Amino acid sequence: MEDMIFYDRLQFAFTITFHYIFPQLTMGLSLIIVYFKWKYLRKKVEKYNDAAKFFMKIFAINFTMGVVTGIPMEFQFGTNWAKFSELTGSIIGQTLAMEGMFSFFLESSFLALFIFGEKLMGQKLHFLTGFLVFLGSWASGWFILATNAWMQHPVGYEILENGKFVLNNFSALFSNPWLLPAFLHNQIAAVVTSSFVVASVGAFYILRNKNIEYGKLFLKTGVVLGLVSSVLLAFPTGDWNAKNVAKYQPASFAAMEGIFETEEAGSEIILIGQPNMVEKKIDNKIAVPNILSFLTYQKWDKQIPGMDQFKKEELPNNVPALYYSYHIMVGLGTIFIGIMSLAVFFLWKRKLYNIKPLLWAIMFLFPFPYIANITGWYTAELGRQPYLVYGLLKTSDGISPTVSSGNTLFTLLGFVGLYMLLGLLFLVLVGKTIHLGPKHQTY
Amino acid sequence: MEIFWFIIIAVVLAVFFILDGYDFGVGIIHLFWAKKEKDKEVIAKSAGLFWDSNEVWLVAAGGMLFMAFPTFYASVFSGFYLPLIIVLWLIIFRAIGLEFRSQFKHQMWKDMWDKSFGISSLLLALFFGIALGNIVRGVNLGGVQNNISTYEGHYFFLPLWNNRFSPLSEHPGVIDWFTIIIGLITVVVLAIHGANWIILKTTSSINKQLKKVVLKLNIMLLLLTIFSLGIWQIINPNSLNNFIDKPYLIIFPIIYFSALIGLFFIKKLKKDIQPFVLSTLLILGGITSSLASMFPVILPSTNTINESLTIYNTAATEYGLLVALNWGIVGFILLFVYMIIQKRLMGGKIDKMDYGH
């Protein structure tokens, strides 16, 4: 039983982590593409149109990857989490079916038109199809977040005698207090990833002394949008989410912040340190007193319940993983604001294109928003443990009753192998596209 | 309300098999009959431009099944665990084959991805047919052994095959000689459908030859269909009862057989769209006939202890189904609009189109 749950969780974690590499770029990039296309319509300068088409090419590669790694996500609810699907399908099936209906159809219909239809449609319609692709990809995020929000903070349901969750209030799924902050935080995080990627490609072109004109455009767009989105990520959206966790999942909040003992006169905020689960303390701790209470409740002496206030069964079952995920996300977010502020400062001083160390730093920064996005999701998902539906349905009660651990390990190994091949192809193709540059693409 | 959703999902599934079906079929034709590089290119493109918007129908069907019949979704997806995951892997291989073949102008690279596209299309068609065969044949619900259920009555787990490959044994596997025949029928139907798509959408040099191929495949299809109906009678003697009780259902098999007969006259058809319409009807007739023969059962039980899964004992509650019907109608109207726009801009032969490259 234990190893069945372990392999089911590992397979889901592995496949969703790999899958989420792609949508986080496409969601943010679609916004940037729409911006370039709009600039082109206003200014009629060819480089903006080239930029839009160049990133659309990168978008298309990511979209394909997203589709083929996304289908297994939907299937896995049934294959590996059958009991969960049976009990909650009439609720989360709503939002997942709506994603197919309102987002995938929109996105896939107009993506083909955007890529192939520029000459057939004319510029204004071409802009419009780009905008619809953007709308479709953000709608997808909305429905997935609505699904996840219900698992984090279930609303609009009743539980029948046979244990099934049934919907009794459809609109509650979308007015869920968990949803809007999580959606905004997630979408802005996607914008961070894509603006860092755009800036990184720009820095690469400038350093390589090739496609300089595009390099400057990409870098400028990337760092300005990167700074704005990094700041919005921390405040207000990150702040809202943390307050939601403190309010609705206090045990997870204690675990992710690493508070082992309740402090009567206000909690400290832990910056660095390693959770020691045996002695129930943080090793090598660097912390600032009372800040956590202030940030969460705007009161320096507000008492925040620590892990000592909760029963073991209510606490997330992997506290260190949760704590690290959360701290990596927050730490990286802080670094992003720092570097992007510096970059925007030098852009304003008209020196940015000549400061090589900073350009190198920006070029190599692009993997880190991916890490921050994924650790952010780990924070949400590990924090929800040991539940699938918070407080109501345990993870161990959601797996498929008939699938043996041997079968799951077999398919997990298959996914690992196949996804390694996919990842390799992906890198080769994106590398080739960037190498060719915006002027020499064949569309 | 359950019947509404059953019909909606059946339609969405049928559309999926009609749309993604032609690009599976294109893969099969590509594997066996495309020889010249120019033909290979344009035939691959006739699938490559459309596969992702076609596959969205699978995601939509999955989502709706999940929402409307959660117990069925949970039971079937976990019970057919291995074949479904293998289908996922094949879908991935097919997609990368299509997307990546033209990325480098090197013959070895192209050949490799062409084979990946062709072989996974063939196997996918086979597996989808086998899946249909399993649904029609039924499974050992509850995993009954010696008259005792191993699991809850609506769960089961099927191995890929058992030692005798027999649908009549007590615990049939996913692959047995009945489901293999249904799988072969699907391969042949989709190959015909794919050939008709190529005839419709391209001016490839093998279009004439493909009409002959369709004729040959059609003969195979007729024989396989008759054969499978015979076997089906042996496995499940009651399989035609629905058609006797509700004679109007016979319209579905009539659609199937008329389309099948119509395809014998493929050389006489003047317009390129006519064969494609016929194979569309063939798929539609095949799927609807299978479902109509079982209705309201959606997964028969092969034992007497646990009852078959029906649309009634697996459905979500009235309220959920009703709200979903409301947004579903809005969604379908929007979808219809997208399809008209897409059709107006991307209709016609693909190799004569100017995409502004």
Coordinates of C-alpha atoms in Angstrom, one line a residue, chain A residues 11 63-65 67-68 71-72 74-75 77-80 82-83 85-86 89-90 92-94 96-98 101-102 104-106 108-110 112-113 116 119-121 164 166-170 400-403 407-408 410-411 414-415 418-419 421-422 425 428-429 432 443, chain B residues 49 51-53 55-60 62-64 66-67 70-71 73-74 77-78 81-82 84-85 88-89 91-93 95-96 99-100 103-104 109 113 151-152 154-157 316-317 319-320 323-324 327 330-332 334-335 338 341-342 345-346 354-357:
Chain A
Q11 CA 4.6 9.6 -11.4
F63 CA 2.7 24.3 -27.4
T64 CA 3.2 20.9 -29.0
M65 CA 5.2 19.8 -26.0
V67 CA -0.3 19.2 -25.6
V68 CA 1.5 15.9 -25.7
I71 CA -3.0 14.6 -22.2
P72 CA -1.3 12.2 -19.7
E74 CA -5.9 14.4 -17.6
F75 CA -5.7 10.6 -18.1
F77 CA -6.7 11.2 -12.8
G78 CA -8.5 8.1 -14.0
T79 CA -5.6 5.7 -14.4
N80 CA -3.8 6.3 -11.1
A82 CA -9.5 6.4 -9.8
K83 CA -11.0 6.6 -6.3
S85 CA -11.9 10.6 -9.7
E86 CA -14.9 8.6 -8.7
G89 CA -15.3 13.8 -10.6
S90 CA -18.7 15.4 -10.7
I92 CA -13.5 18.8 -10.7
G93 CA -14.7 17.2 -13.9
Q94 CA -16.7 20.4 -14.5
L96 CA -11.5 20.2 -16.4
A97 CA -14.2 19.7 -19.1
M98 CA -14.6 23.5 -19.3
M101 CA -14.4 23.3 -24.2
F102 CA -13.4 27.0 -23.7
F104 CA -8.1 24.3 -25.9
F105 CA -10.6 24.6 -28.8
L106 CA -9.9 28.4 -28.8
S108 CA -5.6 25.3 -31.0
S109 CA -8.0 26.7 -33.7
F110 CA -6.4 30.1 -33.7
A112 CA -2.8 27.4 -36.6
L113 CA -4.3 30.5 -38.1
F116 CA 0.0 30.1 -41.2
K119 CA -0.9 36.7 -45.6
L120 CA -4.4 35.2 -45.9
M121 CA -5.9 37.4 -43.2
K164 CA -19.2 11.0 -3.1
V166 CA -21.4 16.3 -5.5
L167 CA -21.8 19.9 -6.7
N168 CA -24.6 22.0 -5.3
N169 CA -23.3 25.5 -6.2
F170 CA -21.6 25.9 -9.6
S400 CA -6.7 3.3 -8.0
P401 CA -7.7 0.2 -6.0
T402 CA -6.8 -2.2 -8.8
V403 CA -3.5 -0.9 -10.2
N407 CA 2.5 -1.5 -13.0
T408 CA 2.9 2.0 -11.9
F410 CA 6.7 0.3 -15.2
T411 CA 4.8 3.2 -16.6
G414 CA 8.5 4.6 -19.4
F415 CA 7.6 8.2 -18.8
L418 CA 10.3 9.1 -23.1
Y419 CA 10.4 12.5 -21.5
L421 CA 14.0 12.1 -25.3
L422 CA 11.4 14.8 -25.5
L425 CA 14.5 17.2 -28.9
V428 CA 17.7 21.0 -29.9
L429 CA 14.8 22.7 -31.6
K432 CA 18.2 25.9 -33.5
Y443 CA 7.8 29.8 -41.0
Chain B
L49 CA -1.4 21.0 -39.9
W51 CA -3.5 16.9 -35.6
D52 CA -3.3 19.1 -32.5
S53 CA -6.7 20.7 -33.0
E55 CA -6.6 15.8 -30.6
V56 CA -8.3 18.5 -28.5
W57 CA -11.5 16.5 -29.1
L58 CA -10.0 13.6 -27.1
V59 CA -9.2 15.9 -24.3
A60 CA -12.7 17.3 -24.5
G62 CA -12.1 12.8 -21.6
G63 CA -13.1 15.9 -19.6
M64 CA -16.8 15.4 -20.3
F66 CA -15.0 12.6 -16.2
M67 CA -17.6 15.2 -15.3
P70 CA -17.1 9.8 -13.0
T71 CA -17.6 6.2 -11.8
Y73 CA -14.2 7.2 -16.0
A74 CA -12.5 5.9 -12.8
F77 CA -9.2 4.3 -16.9
S78 CA -7.7 2.3 -14.0
Y81 CA -4.2 1.0 -17.1
L82 CA -1.4 -0.4 -19.2
L84 CA -4.1 3.5 -21.9
I85 CA -0.6 4.5 -20.9
L88 CA -0.4 8.0 -24.4
W89 CA 3.2 7.1 -25.3
I91 CA 0.4 9.7 -29.1
I92 CA 3.6 11.4 -28.0
F93 CA 5.7 9.5 -30.6
A95 CA 3.2 14.0 -32.5
I96 CA 7.0 14.4 -32.4
E99 CA 6.3 18.0 -35.8
F100 CA 10.0 17.3 -36.1
Q103 CA 13.1 20.6 -38.8
F104 CA 16.3 19.4 -40.4
W109 CA 16.3 12.5 -39.8
W113 CA 10.5 10.5 -37.8
Y151 CA -12.6 -5.3 -5.6
E152 CA -15.6 -3.1 -5.3
H154 CA -17.4 -1.4 -10.4
Y155 CA -13.7 -1.8 -10.5
F156 CA -11.6 -4.3 -12.5
F157 CA -8.1 -4.8 -13.8
A316 CA -23.0 12.5 -11.6
T317 CA -26.0 14.1 -10.0
Y319 CA -27.7 19.4 -10.7
G320 CA -24.1 19.0 -12.0
V323 CA -25.3 23.2 -15.2
A324 CA -22.8 21.5 -17.5
W327 CA -22.2 25.9 -20.4
V330 CA -22.4 28.0 -25.1
G331 CA -19.2 26.1 -25.7
F332 CA -20.5 24.2 -28.7
L334 CA -18.4 29.0 -29.9
L335 CA -16.7 26.0 -31.3
Y338 CA -14.2 28.7 -34.7
I341 CA -13.6 30.6 -39.5
Q342 CA -10.9 27.9 -39.8
L345 CA -9.3 30.3 -44.2
M346 CA -7.8 26.8 -44.4
D354 CA 0.0 30.3 -50.0
Y355 CA 0.7 30.5 -46.3
G356 CA 3.1 33.4 -46.8
H357 CA 6.2 31.4 -45.9

